[in-house]
Amino acid sequence: MKALVPILGMEEWQPEFVNKVLEKAGELVLLSVIDRSDLSGKFGFAATEIMQANKIMEGIETELKKLKVKVESIVEWGNTALKIDHMARLKKC
């Protein structure tokens, strides 16, 4: 089974969270969504948010590859809820 894990904060990087997901799924799709509506009037915030999301995804990906778990990381721009829904359908998660 494949699971979609939206990167919404630091919680997704916690071993307990990842282990719980791996109880049900053998393959993970990590999704970070950069939502422009959340960034209005915050110059430079998008770059910071992208760097933070990439750091979290790379950390999770590194740990999962050590466990030989198949993982895919994706960064998308747009509405967070819509992107999560669309990616889940697209990747059949």
Backbone as ProteinMPNN parsed JSONL, in Angstrom:
{"seq_chain_A": "MKALVPILGMEEWQPEFVNKVLEKAGELVLLSVIDRSDLSGKFGFAATEIMQANKIMEGIETELKKLKVKVESIVEWGNTALKIDHMARLKKC", "coords_chain_A": {"N_chain_A": [[0.838, -1.181, 0.0], [0.405, 2.291, -0.652], [1.161, 5.422, 0.807], [0.244, 8.829, 1.216], [2.001, 11.517, 2.497], [1.508, 14.543, 3.621], [3.59, 17.326, 4.118], [3.268, 19.233, 6.72], [4.279, 20.369, 8.929], [6.749, 20.12, 11.558], [6.135, 17.726, 12.79], [5.883, 15.535, 11.108], [8.423, 14.584, 10.799], [9.067, 13.178, 12.991], [10.099, 10.133, 14.478], [8.126, 8.437, 15.572], [5.796, 9.157, 14.226], [6.43, 8.5, 11.545], [6.922, 5.749, 11.822], [4.37, 4.864, 12.551], [2.918, 5.379, 10.205], [4.246, 3.623, 8.507], [3.348, 1.201, 9.448], [1.081, 0.629, 8.04], [1.672, 1.16, 5.394], [3.883, 0.468, 2.698], [5.189, 2.066, 1.007], [5.937, 5.475, 0.468], [4.731, 8.737, -0.348], [5.928, 11.845, -0.177], [4.699, 15.033, 0.312], [5.014, 18.424, -0.179], [3.419, 21.475, 0.016], [3.417, 24.647, -1.313], [1.687, 27.272, -0.499], [0.51, 30.053, -1.88], [-1.428, 31.827, -0.93], [-1.106, 31.802, 1.78], [1.174, 33.217, 2.045], [0.978, 35.902, 1.516], [2.148, 39.176, 1.404], [4.493, 38.637, 2.744], [7.517, 38.964, 2.208], [10.117, 37.012, 0.905], [9.422, 34.837, 2.4], [8.505, 32.556, 1.099], [10.786, 31.298, 0.046], [12.062, 30.55, 2.419], [10.142, 28.814, 3.472], [10.123, 26.807, 1.508], [12.768, 25.861, 1.743], [12.67, 24.85, 4.367], [10.698, 22.842, 4.133], [11.965, 21.173, 2.253], [14.18, 20.376, 3.766], [12.95, 18.867, 5.786], [11.704, 16.862, 4.215], [13.97, 15.681, 2.991], [15.274, 14.681, 5.256], [13.429, 12.763, 6.222], [13.316, 11.128, 3.958], [15.974, 10.178, 3.809], [16.13, 8.609, 6.153], [14.139, 6.706, 5.59], [15.141, 5.449, 3.314], [17.295, 4.121, 4.414], [15.915, 2.14, 5.696], [15.092, 0.782, 3.564], [12.724, 1.541, 2.31], [10.506, 2.479, -0.204], [10.351, 5.732, -1.426], [9.022, 8.871, -2.44], [9.513, 12.264, -3.147], [7.778, 15.325, -3.386], [7.275, 18.671, -4.415], [4.868, 21.125, -4.555], [3.036, 23.926, -5.868], [0.275, 25.859, -4.803], [-3.176, 25.605, -3.686], [-3.362, 24.16, -0.559], [-5.144, 22.066, 0.449], [-6.444, 21.251, -1.917], [-4.254, 20.407, -3.481], [-3.297, 18.263, -1.956], [-5.477, 16.505, -2.151], [-5.602, 16.133, -4.973], [-3.044, 15.032, -5.491], [-3.128, 12.691, -4.012], [-5.071, 11.271, -5.424], [-3.838, 11.146, -7.958], [-1.471, 9.696, -7.44], [-2.553, 7.463, -6.417], [-2.94, 6.964, -3.631]], "CA_chain_A": [[0.0, 0.0, 0.0], [1.127, 3.556, -0.765], [0.568, 6.484, 1.631], [0.638, 10.22, 0.963], [2.296, 12.233, 3.736], [1.709, 15.98, 3.406], [4.496, 17.953, 5.082], [2.549, 20.399, 7.235], [5.039, 20.894, 10.061], [7.865, 19.279, 11.99], [5.646, 16.461, 13.335], [6.072, 14.463, 10.137], [9.795, 14.115, 10.869], [9.208, 12.406, 14.214], [10.133, 8.684, 14.218], [6.85, 7.833, 15.949], [4.859, 9.425, 13.134], [6.838, 7.715, 10.38], [6.705, 4.332, 12.143], [2.924, 4.612, 12.513], [2.54, 5.333, 8.787], [4.832, 2.42, 7.914], [2.575, 0.031, 9.874], [0.042, 0.388, 7.035], [2.129, 1.424, 4.029], [5.252, 0.093, 2.386], [5.71, 3.07, 0.076], [5.451, 6.796, 0.864], [4.862, 9.919, -1.197], [6.014, 13.041, 0.66], [4.209, 16.189, -0.448], [5.087, 19.754, 0.41], [2.658, 22.426, -0.797], [3.686, 26.059, -1.061], [0.398, 27.929, -0.731], [0.745, 31.505, -2.003], [-2.392, 32.593, -0.134], [-0.553, 31.886, 3.132], [2.419, 33.984, 1.998], [0.73, 37.273, 1.066], [2.783, 40.255, 2.15], [5.645, 38.149, 3.501], [8.621, 38.882, 1.263], [11.166, 36.067, 1.242], [8.905, 33.727, 3.194], [8.374, 31.361, 0.257], [12.093, 30.638, -0.006], [12.262, 29.937, 3.732], [9.216, 27.69, 3.581], [10.613, 25.762, 0.605], [13.972, 25.281, 2.349], [12.252, 24.077, 5.531], [10.02, 21.642, 3.637], [12.979, 20.313, 1.653], [14.983, 19.818, 4.851], [12.14, 17.825, 6.417], [11.552, 15.755, 3.276], [15.265, 15.01, 2.837], [15.527, 13.932, 6.485], [12.553, 11.585, 6.205], [13.74, 10.285, 2.842], [17.222, 9.535, 4.195], [15.822, 7.556, 7.117], [13.363, 5.655, 4.938], [16.018, 4.698, 2.409], [18.064, 3.215, 5.272], [15.01, 1.027, 5.978], [14.757, 0.226, 2.236], [11.339, 1.889, 1.986], [10.404, 3.304, -1.41], [9.821, 7.051, -1.084], [9.061, 9.891, -3.492], [9.287, 13.602, -2.599], [7.193, 16.239, -4.372], [6.943, 20.03, -3.98], [3.843, 21.7, -5.435], [2.514, 25.257, -5.553], [-1.171, 25.947, -4.937], [-4.016, 25.446, -2.507], [-2.895, 22.97, 0.155], [-6.148, 21.001, 0.477], [-6.646, 20.751, -3.287], [-3.056, 19.684, -3.927], [-3.279, 16.982, -1.252], [-6.506, 15.672, -2.773], [-5.201, 15.79, -6.346], [-1.869, 14.159, -5.48], [-3.59, 11.381, -3.519], [-5.736, 10.615, -6.554], [-2.854, 10.916, -9.012], [-0.511, 8.663, -7.012], [-3.345, 6.327, -5.913], [-2.568, 6.765, -2.217]], "C_chain_A": [[0.886, 1.248, 0.0], [0.392, 4.613, 0.06], [1.124, 7.842, 1.228], [0.836, 10.894, 2.312], [2.524, 13.698, 3.389], [2.621, 16.536, 4.505], [3.855, 19.259, 5.524], [3.283, 21.054, 8.403], [6.158, 19.931, 10.409], [7.422, 17.906, 12.483], [5.916, 15.28, 12.41], [7.474, 13.875, 10.189], [10.03, 13.247, 12.104], [9.18, 10.902, 13.91], [8.806, 7.993, 14.539], [5.818, 7.988, 14.835], [5.175, 8.525, 11.936], [6.587, 6.228, 10.629], [5.229, 3.973, 12.093], [2.441, 4.501, 11.066], [3.032, 4.032, 8.162], [4.145, 1.132, 8.376], [1.564, -0.365, 8.801], [0.54, 0.493, 5.599], [3.584, 1.016, 3.858], [5.942, 1.072, 1.458], [5.1, 4.416, 0.457], [5.679, 7.828, -0.235], [4.826, 11.108, -0.254], [5.625, 14.244, -0.19], [4.33, 17.458, 0.373], [4.367, 20.717, -0.526], [3.01, 23.839, -0.348], [2.43, 26.807, -1.487], [0.595, 29.441, -0.706], [-0.22, 32.326, -1.164], [-1.921, 32.733, 1.311], [0.654, 32.817, 3.197], [2.221, 35.45, 1.662], [1.374, 38.294, 1.999], [4.01, 39.84, 2.937], [6.807, 37.927, 2.543], [9.687, 37.91, 1.767], [10.686, 34.85, 2.006], [8.807, 32.451, 2.382], [9.695, 30.599, 0.205], [12.377, 29.919, 1.309], [11.386, 28.703, 3.891], [9.671, 26.523, 2.699], [11.842, 25.077, 1.211], [13.604, 24.396, 3.538], [11.592, 22.764, 5.097], [11.017, 20.662, 3.025], [13.836, 19.635, 2.715], [14.23, 18.668, 5.519], [12.024, 16.619, 5.492], [12.854, 14.986, 3.101], [15.593, 14.169, 4.065], [14.7, 12.66, 6.541], [13.019, 10.606, 5.142], [15.024, 9.517, 3.181], [16.968, 8.371, 5.147], [15.075, 6.391, 6.47], [14.215, 4.814, 3.993], [16.915, 3.746, 3.19], [17.242, 1.967, 5.584], [14.565, 0.316, 4.703], [13.269, 0.398, 1.893], [11.357, 2.776, 0.754], [9.724, 4.616, -1.039], [10.015, 8.007, -2.255], [8.74, 11.231, -2.839], [8.822, 14.552, -3.696], [6.941, 17.589, -3.711], [5.987, 20.611, -5.01], [3.484, 23.101, -4.948], [1.001, 25.223, -5.712], [-1.881, 25.822, -3.609], [-3.675, 24.114, -1.836], [-3.893, 21.823, 0.09], [-6.364, 20.394, -0.91], [-5.457, 19.934, -3.766], [-2.946, 18.32, -3.245], [-4.272, 16.024, -1.896], [-6.077, 15.201, -4.161], [-4.024, 14.814, -6.369], [-2.25, 12.759, -4.986], [-4.262, 10.596, -4.637], [-4.729, 10.225, -7.642], [-1.934, 9.747, -8.679], [-1.204, 7.43, -6.452], [-2.927, 5.948, -4.496], [-3.812, 6.619, -1.357]], "O_chain_A": [[1.974, 1.255, 0.577], [-0.836, 4.697, 0.025], [2.312, 7.986, 0.938], [-0.046, 10.853, 3.17], [3.601, 14.065, 2.919], [2.432, 16.24, 5.684], [3.89, 20.259, 4.807], [2.943, 22.164, 8.813], [6.472, 19.028, 9.634], [8.25, 17.002, 12.587], [6.149, 14.162, 12.869], [7.699, 12.778, 9.676], [11.095, 12.645, 12.238], [8.319, 10.446, 13.158], [8.412, 7.059, 13.84], [5.062, 7.062, 14.542], [4.287, 7.872, 11.388], [6.095, 5.525, 9.747], [4.874, 2.886, 11.637], [1.641, 3.622, 10.744], [2.317, 3.408, 7.377], [4.335, 0.081, 7.764], [1.226, -1.54, 8.66], [-0.097, -0.028, 4.684], [4.406, 1.197, 4.756], [7.127, 0.932, 1.158], [3.904, 4.505, 0.735], [6.681, 7.793, -0.949], [3.812, 11.355, 0.399], [6.161, 14.445, -1.28], [3.807, 17.548, 1.484], [4.666, 20.77, -1.719], [2.914, 24.179, 0.831], [2.148, 26.954, -2.676], [0.818, 30.033, 0.35], [0.133, 33.421, -0.725], [-2.301, 33.684, 1.994], [1.108, 33.168, 4.286], [3.202, 36.183, 1.532], [1.169, 38.273, 3.213], [4.521, 40.631, 3.73], [7.045, 36.797, 2.115], [10.105, 37.982, 2.923], [11.461, 33.922, 2.239], [9.008, 31.364, 2.923], [9.705, 29.373, 0.311], [12.88, 28.795, 1.305], [11.838, 27.67, 4.387], [9.603, 25.369, 3.121], [11.941, 23.85, 1.191], [14.164, 23.311, 3.699], [11.899, 21.702, 5.639], [10.922, 19.456, 3.253], [14.18, 18.46, 2.584], [14.81, 17.615, 5.786], [12.221, 15.483, 5.924], [12.839, 13.756, 3.066], [16.128, 13.068, 3.937], [15.219, 11.594, 6.874], [13.106, 9.403, 5.388], [15.137, 8.332, 2.869], [17.518, 7.284, 4.974], [15.35, 5.229, 6.768], [14.025, 3.603, 3.891], [17.262, 2.676, 2.69], [17.79, 0.873, 5.72], [13.771, -0.623, 4.745], [12.649, -0.469, 1.278], [12.141, 3.722, 0.679], [8.66, 4.621, -0.421], [11.023, 7.962, -2.961], [7.793, 11.325, -2.059], [9.387, 14.584, -4.789], [6.451, 17.651, -2.583], [6.271, 20.589, -6.208], [3.615, 23.414, -3.764], [0.494, 24.62, -6.658], [-1.27, 25.921, -2.545], [-3.7, 23.065, -2.48], [-3.524, 20.711, -0.289], [-6.454, 19.175, -1.056], [-5.63, 18.885, -4.388], [-2.552, 17.338, -3.874], [-3.946, 14.866, -2.156], [-6.177, 14.017, -4.483], [-4.006, 13.879, -7.17], [-1.742, 11.76, -5.495], [-4.044, 9.392, -4.775], [-4.77, 9.115, -8.173], [-1.652, 8.908, -9.535], [-0.547, 6.466, -6.057], [-2.61, 4.796, -4.2], [-3.706, 6.444, -0.143]]}, "name": "protein", "num_of_chains": 1, "seq": "MKALVPILGMEEWQPEFVNKVLEKAGELVLLSVIDRSDLSGKFGFAATEIMQANKIMEGIETELKKLKVKVESIVEWGNTALKIDHMARLKKC"}
